[in-house]
mmCIF file of C-alpha atoms and ligand atoms in Angstrom:
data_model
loop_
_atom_site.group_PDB
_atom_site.id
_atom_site.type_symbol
_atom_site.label_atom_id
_atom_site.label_comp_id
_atom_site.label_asym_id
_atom_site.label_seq_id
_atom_site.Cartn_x
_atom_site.Cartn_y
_atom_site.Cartn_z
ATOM 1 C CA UNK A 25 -68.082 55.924 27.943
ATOM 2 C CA UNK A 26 -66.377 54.096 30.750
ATOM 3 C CA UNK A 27 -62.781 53.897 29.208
ATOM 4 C CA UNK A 28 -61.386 52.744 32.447
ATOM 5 C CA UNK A 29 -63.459 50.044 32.696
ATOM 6 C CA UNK A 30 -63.058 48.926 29.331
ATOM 7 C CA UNK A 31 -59.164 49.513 29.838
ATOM 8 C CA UNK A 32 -59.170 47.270 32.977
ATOM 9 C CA UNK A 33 -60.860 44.564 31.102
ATOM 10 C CA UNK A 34 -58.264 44.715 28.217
ATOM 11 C CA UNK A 35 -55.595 44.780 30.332
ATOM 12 C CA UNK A 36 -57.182 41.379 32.289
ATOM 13 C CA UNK A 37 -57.842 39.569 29.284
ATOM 14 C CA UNK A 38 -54.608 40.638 27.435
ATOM 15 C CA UNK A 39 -52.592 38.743 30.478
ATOM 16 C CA UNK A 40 -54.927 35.463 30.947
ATOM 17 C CA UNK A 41 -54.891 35.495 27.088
ATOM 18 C CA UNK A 42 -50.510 35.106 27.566
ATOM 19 C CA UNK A 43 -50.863 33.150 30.632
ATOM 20 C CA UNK A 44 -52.811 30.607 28.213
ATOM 21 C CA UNK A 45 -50.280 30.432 25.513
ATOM 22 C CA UNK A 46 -47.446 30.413 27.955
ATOM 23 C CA UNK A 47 -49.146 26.886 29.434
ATOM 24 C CA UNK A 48 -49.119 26.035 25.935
ATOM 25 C CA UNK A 49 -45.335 25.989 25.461
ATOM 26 C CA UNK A 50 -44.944 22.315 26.669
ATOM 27 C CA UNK A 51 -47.674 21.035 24.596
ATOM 28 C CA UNK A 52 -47.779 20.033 20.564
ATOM 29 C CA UNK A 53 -49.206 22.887 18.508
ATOM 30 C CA UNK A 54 -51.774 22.186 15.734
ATOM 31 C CA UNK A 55 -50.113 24.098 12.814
ATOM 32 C CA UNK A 56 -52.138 24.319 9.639
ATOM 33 C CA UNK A 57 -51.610 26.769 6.411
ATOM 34 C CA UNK A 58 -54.158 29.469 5.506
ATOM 35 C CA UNK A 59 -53.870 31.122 2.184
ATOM 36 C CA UNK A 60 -50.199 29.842 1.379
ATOM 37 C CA UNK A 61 -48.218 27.156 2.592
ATOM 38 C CA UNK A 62 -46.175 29.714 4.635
ATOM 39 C CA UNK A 63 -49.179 31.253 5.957
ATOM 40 C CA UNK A 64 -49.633 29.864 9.100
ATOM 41 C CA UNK A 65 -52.261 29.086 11.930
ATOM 42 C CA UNK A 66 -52.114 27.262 15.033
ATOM 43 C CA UNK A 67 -54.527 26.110 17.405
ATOM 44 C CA UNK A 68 -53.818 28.600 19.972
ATOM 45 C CA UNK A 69 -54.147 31.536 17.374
ATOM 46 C CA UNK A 70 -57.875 30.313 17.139
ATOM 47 C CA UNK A 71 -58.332 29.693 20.889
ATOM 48 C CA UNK A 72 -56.503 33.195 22.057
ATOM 49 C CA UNK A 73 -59.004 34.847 19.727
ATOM 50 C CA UNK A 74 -62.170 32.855 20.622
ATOM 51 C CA UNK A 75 -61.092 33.733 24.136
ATOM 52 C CA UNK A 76 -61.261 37.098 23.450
ATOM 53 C CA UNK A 77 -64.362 37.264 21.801
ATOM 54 C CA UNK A 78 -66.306 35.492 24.472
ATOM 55 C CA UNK A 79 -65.205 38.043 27.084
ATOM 56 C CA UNK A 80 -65.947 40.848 25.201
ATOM 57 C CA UNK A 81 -69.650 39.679 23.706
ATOM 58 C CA UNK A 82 -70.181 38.728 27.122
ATOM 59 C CA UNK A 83 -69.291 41.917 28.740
ATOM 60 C CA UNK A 84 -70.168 44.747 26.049
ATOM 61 C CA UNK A 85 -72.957 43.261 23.976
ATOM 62 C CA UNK A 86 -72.735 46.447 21.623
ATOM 63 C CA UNK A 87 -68.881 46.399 20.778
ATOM 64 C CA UNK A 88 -67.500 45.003 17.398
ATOM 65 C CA UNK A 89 -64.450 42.534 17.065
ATOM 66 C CA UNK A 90 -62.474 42.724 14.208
ATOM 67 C CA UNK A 91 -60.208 39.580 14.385
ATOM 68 C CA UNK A 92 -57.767 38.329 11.866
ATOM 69 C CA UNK A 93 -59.182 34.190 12.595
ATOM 70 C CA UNK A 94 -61.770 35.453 11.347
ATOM 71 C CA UNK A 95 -64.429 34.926 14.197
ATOM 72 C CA UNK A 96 -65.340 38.753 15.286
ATOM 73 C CA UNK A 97 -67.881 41.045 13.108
ATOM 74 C CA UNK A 98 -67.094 41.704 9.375
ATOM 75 C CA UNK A 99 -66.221 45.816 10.037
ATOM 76 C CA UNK A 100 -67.366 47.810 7.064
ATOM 77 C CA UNK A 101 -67.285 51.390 8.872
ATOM 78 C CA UNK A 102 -65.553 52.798 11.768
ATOM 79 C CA UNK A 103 -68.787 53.308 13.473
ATOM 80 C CA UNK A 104 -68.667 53.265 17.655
ATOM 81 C CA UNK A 105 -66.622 51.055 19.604
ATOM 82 C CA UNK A 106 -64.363 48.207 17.725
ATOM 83 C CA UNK A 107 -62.131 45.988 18.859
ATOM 84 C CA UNK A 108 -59.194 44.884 16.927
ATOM 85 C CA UNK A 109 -57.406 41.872 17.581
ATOM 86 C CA UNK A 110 -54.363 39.677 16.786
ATOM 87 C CA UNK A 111 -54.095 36.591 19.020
ATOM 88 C CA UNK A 112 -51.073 35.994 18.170
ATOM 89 C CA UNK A 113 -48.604 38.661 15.730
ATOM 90 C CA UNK A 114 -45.662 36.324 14.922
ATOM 91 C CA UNK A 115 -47.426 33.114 14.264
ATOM 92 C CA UNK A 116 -44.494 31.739 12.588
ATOM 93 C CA UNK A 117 -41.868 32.806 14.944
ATOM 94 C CA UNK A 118 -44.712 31.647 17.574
ATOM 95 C CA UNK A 119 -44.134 27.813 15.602
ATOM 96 C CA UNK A 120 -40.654 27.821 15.056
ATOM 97 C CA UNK A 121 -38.867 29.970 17.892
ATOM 98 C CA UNK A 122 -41.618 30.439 20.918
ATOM 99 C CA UNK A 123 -40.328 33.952 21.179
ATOM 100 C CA UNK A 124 -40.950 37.374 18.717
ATOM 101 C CA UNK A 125 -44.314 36.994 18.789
ATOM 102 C CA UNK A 126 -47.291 38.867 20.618
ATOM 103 C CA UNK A 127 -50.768 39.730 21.487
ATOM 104 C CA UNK A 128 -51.875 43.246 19.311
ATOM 105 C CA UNK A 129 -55.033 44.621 20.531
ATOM 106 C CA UNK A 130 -56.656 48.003 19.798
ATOM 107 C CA UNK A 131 -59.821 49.557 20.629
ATOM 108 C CA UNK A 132 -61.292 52.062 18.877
ATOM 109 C CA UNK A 133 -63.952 54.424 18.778
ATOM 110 C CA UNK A 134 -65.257 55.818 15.361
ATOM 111 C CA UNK A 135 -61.851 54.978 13.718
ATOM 112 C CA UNK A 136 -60.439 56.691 16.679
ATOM 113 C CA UNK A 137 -57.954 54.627 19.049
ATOM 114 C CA UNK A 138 -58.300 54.672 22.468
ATOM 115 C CA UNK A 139 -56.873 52.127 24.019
ATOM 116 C CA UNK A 140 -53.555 50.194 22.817
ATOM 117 C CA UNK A 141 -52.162 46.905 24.282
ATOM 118 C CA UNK A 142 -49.394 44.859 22.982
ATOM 119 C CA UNK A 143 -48.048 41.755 25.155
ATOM 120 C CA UNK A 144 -44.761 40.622 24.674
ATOM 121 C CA UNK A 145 -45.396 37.317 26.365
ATOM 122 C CA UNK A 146 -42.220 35.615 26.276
ATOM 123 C CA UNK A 147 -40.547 38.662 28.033
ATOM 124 C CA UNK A 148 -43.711 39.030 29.904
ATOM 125 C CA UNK A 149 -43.650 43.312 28.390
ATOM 126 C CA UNK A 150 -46.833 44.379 28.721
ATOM 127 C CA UNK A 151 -47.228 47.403 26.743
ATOM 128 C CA UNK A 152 -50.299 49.731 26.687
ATOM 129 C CA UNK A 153 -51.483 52.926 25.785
ATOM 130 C CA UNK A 154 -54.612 54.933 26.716
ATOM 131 C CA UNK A 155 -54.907 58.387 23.843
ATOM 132 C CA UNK A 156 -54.131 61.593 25.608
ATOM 133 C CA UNK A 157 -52.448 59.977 28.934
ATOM 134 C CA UNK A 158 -49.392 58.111 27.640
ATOM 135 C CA UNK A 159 -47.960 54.835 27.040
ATOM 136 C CA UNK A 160 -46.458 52.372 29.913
ATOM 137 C CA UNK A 161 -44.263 49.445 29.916
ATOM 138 C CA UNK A 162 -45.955 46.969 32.724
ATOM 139 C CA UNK A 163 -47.191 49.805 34.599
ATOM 140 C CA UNK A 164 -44.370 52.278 34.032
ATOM 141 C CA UNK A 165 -44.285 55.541 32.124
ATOM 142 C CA UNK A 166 -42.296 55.352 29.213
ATOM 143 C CA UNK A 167 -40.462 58.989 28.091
ATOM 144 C CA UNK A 168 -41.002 60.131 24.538
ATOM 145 C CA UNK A 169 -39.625 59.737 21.625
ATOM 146 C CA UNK A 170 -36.221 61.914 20.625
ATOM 147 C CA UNK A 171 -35.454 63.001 16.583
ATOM 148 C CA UNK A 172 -33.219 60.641 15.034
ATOM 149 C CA UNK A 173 -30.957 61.139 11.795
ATOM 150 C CA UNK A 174 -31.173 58.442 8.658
ATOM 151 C CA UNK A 175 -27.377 57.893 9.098
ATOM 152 C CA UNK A 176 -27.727 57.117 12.747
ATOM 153 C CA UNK A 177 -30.840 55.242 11.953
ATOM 154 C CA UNK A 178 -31.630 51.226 12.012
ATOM 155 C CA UNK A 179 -35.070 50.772 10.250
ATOM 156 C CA UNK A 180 -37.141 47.588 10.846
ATOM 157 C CA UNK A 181 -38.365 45.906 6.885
ATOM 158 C CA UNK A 182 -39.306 42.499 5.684
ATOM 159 C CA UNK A 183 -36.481 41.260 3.278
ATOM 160 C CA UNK A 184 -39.631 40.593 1.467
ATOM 161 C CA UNK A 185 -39.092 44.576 0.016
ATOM 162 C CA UNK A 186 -35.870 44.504 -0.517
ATOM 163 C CA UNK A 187 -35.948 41.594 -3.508
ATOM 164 C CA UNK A 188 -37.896 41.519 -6.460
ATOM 165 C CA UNK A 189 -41.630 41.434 -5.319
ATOM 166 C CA UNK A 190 -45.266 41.570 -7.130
ATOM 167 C CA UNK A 191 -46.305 44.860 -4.989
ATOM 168 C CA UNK A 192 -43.259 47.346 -5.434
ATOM 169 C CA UNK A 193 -40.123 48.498 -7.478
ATOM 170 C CA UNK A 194 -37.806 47.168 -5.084
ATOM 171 C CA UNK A 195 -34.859 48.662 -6.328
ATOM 172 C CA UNK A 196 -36.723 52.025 -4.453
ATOM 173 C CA UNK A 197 -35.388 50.263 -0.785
ATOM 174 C CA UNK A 198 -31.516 50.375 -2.572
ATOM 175 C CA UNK A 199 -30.758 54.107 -1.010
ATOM 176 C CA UNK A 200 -33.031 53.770 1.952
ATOM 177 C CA UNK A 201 -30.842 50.125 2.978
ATOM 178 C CA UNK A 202 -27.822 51.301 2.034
ATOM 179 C CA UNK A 203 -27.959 55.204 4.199
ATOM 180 C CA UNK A 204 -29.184 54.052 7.431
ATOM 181 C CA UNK A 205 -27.327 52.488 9.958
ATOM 182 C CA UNK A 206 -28.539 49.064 9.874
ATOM 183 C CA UNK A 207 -32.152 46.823 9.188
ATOM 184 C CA UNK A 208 -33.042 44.408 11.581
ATOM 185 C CA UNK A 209 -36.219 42.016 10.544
ATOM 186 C CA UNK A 210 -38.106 40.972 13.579
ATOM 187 C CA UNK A 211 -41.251 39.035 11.680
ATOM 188 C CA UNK A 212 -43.561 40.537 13.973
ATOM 189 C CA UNK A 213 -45.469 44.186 13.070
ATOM 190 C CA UNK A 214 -46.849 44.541 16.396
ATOM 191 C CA UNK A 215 -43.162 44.232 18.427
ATOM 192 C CA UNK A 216 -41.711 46.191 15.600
ATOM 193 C CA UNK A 217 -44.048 48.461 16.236
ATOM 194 C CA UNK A 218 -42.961 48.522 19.939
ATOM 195 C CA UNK A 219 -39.340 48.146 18.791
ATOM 196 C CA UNK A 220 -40.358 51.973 17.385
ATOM 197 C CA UNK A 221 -41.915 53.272 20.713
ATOM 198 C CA UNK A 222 -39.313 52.213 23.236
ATOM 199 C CA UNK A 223 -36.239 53.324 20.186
ATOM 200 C CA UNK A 224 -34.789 49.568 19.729
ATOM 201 C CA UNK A 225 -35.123 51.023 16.328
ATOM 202 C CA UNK A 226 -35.910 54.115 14.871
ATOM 203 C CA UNK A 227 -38.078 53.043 11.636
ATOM 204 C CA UNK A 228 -40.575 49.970 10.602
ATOM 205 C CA UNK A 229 -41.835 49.514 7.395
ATOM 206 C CA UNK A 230 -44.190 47.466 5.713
ATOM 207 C CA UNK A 231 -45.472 47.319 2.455
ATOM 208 C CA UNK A 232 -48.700 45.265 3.523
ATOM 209 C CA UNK A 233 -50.618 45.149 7.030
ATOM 210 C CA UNK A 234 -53.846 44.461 8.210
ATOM 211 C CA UNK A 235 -55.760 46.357 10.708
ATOM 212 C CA UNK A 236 -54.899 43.730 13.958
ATOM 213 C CA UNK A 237 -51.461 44.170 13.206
ATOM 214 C CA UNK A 238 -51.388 47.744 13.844
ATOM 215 C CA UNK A 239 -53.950 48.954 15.667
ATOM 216 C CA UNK A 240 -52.589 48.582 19.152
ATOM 217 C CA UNK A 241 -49.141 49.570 17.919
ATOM 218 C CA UNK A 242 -49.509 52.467 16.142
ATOM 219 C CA UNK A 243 -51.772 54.157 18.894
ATOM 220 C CA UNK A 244 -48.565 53.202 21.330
ATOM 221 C CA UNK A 245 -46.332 54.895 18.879
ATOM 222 C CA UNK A 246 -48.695 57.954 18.485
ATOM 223 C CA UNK A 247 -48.691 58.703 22.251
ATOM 224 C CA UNK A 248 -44.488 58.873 22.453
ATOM 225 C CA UNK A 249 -44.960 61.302 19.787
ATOM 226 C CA UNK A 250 -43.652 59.049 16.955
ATOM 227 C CA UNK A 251 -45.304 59.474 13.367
ATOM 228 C CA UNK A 252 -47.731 56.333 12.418
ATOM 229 C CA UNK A 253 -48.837 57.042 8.731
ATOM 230 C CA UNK A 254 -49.165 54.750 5.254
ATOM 231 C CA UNK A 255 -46.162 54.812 2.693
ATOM 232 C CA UNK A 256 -48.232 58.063 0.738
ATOM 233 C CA UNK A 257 -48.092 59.680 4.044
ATOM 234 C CA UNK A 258 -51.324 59.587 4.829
ATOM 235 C CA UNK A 259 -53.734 58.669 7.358
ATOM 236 C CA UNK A 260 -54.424 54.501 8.218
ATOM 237 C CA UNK A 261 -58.253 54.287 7.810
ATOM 238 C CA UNK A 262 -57.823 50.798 9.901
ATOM 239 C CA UNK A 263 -60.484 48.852 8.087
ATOM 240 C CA UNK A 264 -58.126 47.929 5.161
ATOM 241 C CA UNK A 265 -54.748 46.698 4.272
ATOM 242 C CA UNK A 266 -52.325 49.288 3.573
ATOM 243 C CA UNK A 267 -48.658 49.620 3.992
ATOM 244 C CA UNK A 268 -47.371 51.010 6.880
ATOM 245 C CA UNK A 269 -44.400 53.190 8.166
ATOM 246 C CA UNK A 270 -43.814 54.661 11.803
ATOM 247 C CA UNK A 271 -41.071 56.464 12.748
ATOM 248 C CA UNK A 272 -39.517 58.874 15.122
ATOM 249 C CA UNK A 273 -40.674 62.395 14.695
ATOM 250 C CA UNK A 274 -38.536 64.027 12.061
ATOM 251 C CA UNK A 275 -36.970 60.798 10.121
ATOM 252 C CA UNK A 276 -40.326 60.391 9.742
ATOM 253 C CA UNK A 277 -40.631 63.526 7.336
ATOM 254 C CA UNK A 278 -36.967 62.794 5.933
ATOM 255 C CA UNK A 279 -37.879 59.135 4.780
ATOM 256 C CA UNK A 280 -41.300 60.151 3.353
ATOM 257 C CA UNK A 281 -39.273 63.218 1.395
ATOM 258 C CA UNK A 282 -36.441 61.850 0.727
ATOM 259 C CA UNK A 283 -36.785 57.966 0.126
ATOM 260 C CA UNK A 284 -40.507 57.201 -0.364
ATOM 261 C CA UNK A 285 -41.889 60.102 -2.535
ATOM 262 C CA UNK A 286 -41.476 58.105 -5.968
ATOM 263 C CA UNK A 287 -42.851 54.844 -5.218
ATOM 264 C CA UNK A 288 -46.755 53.505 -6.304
ATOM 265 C CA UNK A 289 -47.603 52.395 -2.574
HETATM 266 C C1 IPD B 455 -47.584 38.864 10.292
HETATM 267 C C2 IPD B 455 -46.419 39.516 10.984
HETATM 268 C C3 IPD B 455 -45.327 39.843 10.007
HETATM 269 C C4 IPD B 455 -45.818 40.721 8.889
HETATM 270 C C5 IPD B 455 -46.997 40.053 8.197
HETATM 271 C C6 IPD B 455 -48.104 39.761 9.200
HETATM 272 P P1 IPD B 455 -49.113 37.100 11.641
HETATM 273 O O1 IPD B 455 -48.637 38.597 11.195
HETATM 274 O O2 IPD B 455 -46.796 40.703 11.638
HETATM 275 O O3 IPD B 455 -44.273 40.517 10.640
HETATM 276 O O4 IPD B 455 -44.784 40.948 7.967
HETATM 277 O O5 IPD B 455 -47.481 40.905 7.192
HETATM 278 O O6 IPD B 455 -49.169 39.140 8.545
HETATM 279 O O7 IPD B 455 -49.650 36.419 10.426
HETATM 280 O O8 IPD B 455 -47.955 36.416 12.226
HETATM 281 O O9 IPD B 455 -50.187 37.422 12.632
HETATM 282 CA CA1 CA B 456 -50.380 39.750 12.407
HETATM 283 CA CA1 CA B 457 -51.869 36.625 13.789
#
């Protein structure tokens, strides 16, 4: 397999894919709801994706798109090469702020990632990883990732957890909230997830992710040596939603111990 190749062909279509939403700035968004009136999708997250799609059909006949608009392949096995794509992460920041938002892709290979890219387009970041050679901030190395302690810790959550909710005890986040240093909400997994690899904070959690949210962050997280795993601590099979926590190597183990083990993730 030509992973070069197929790495300089993410990284082109990951920045013509921001150039287009960045000419889209100064012109009205078509916002419409998709499963609940805060669930939101604009034109662009539908173009981005489209975009996407027609570069990679076009260019590797054989790869699958997994795409949260909806208009890749339905995955139902991590068999060969997969792409996994969010347009835009952040679609409501994307509406309301233009800036916290970003393009997650991943590509995998048998449920394996291989190549990570998440574009922070506002800030024009580009972040990508390739597995087994490192992760780089627009072009440059970034160093790995140093042991943190909880009371020297901020952790990145969704206030979401914190308050009564249908999906957990929240009263479990109390003690976690309350020992670390501070929480900072972002309202984008795939920058929190960067916010993890470059140390802006030292935790993310989330109680509910899909696949294109994580797949090109986690893989970036991975290759700084940070800890990418479900609540449970277990492996992300990236074909279904789970929750998901990353963290720096050893708060990793301390949250999961410490904080985590009694809760029905
Ligand atoms: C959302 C964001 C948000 C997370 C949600 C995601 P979207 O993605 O990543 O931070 O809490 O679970 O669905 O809808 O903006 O692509
Ligand atoms: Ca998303
Ligand atoms: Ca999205």
């Amino acid at each position: 397999m030509d992973w070069e190749r197929i790495d300089r062909h993410a990284k082109q279509w990951t920045e013509e894919a921001g150039n287009r939403i960045r000419s889209s700035f100064d012109k009205t968004l078509n916002v419409q709801t998709k499963s609940n009136p805060n669930d939101l999708v604009t034109n662009m997250d539908k173009e981005i994706e489209q975009f996407f799609i027609t570069q990679i059909k076009k260019t590797y006949p054989d790869h699958q798109i997994l795409g949260e608009e909806g208009y890749g392949d339905e995955i139902k096995e991590q068999k060969g090469i997969v792409w996994m794509l969010d347009p835009i992460d952040g679609t409501m920041n994307f509406i309301h702020q233009q800036r916290n938002f970003a393009i997650s892709l991943g590509v995998y290979e048998d449920g394996i990632g291989k190549i990570g890219y998440v574009y922070d387009v506002v800030h024009n970041e580009l972040y990508h990883a390739i597995k087994g050679k490192g992760a780089f901030l627009n072009g440059k190395r970034l160093p790995m990732l140093k042991e943190a302690k909880m009371e020297e810790a901020i952790i990145a959550l969704n206030a979401t957890w914190v308050v009564e909710n249908k999906r957990i005890d929240h009263n479990l986040m109390i003690p976690l909230v309350r020992d670390a240093r501070g929480t900072r909400s972002y309202g984008t997994a795939a920058l929190e997830l960067i916010y993890v690899a470059t140390g802006r904070v030292d935790a993310y959690i989330s109680l509910r992710l899909a696949p294109w949210d994580y797949a090109g962050g986690a893989l970036i997280v991975e290759e700084l040596g940070g800890v990418v795993t479900n609540l449970r601590g277990g492996k992300l099979d990236f074909l279904s939603k789970d929750s998901v926590f990353a963290a720096k190597p050893g708060l990793h183990e301390t949250i999961l111990k410490k904080y985590l083990k009694d809760g029905k993730w």
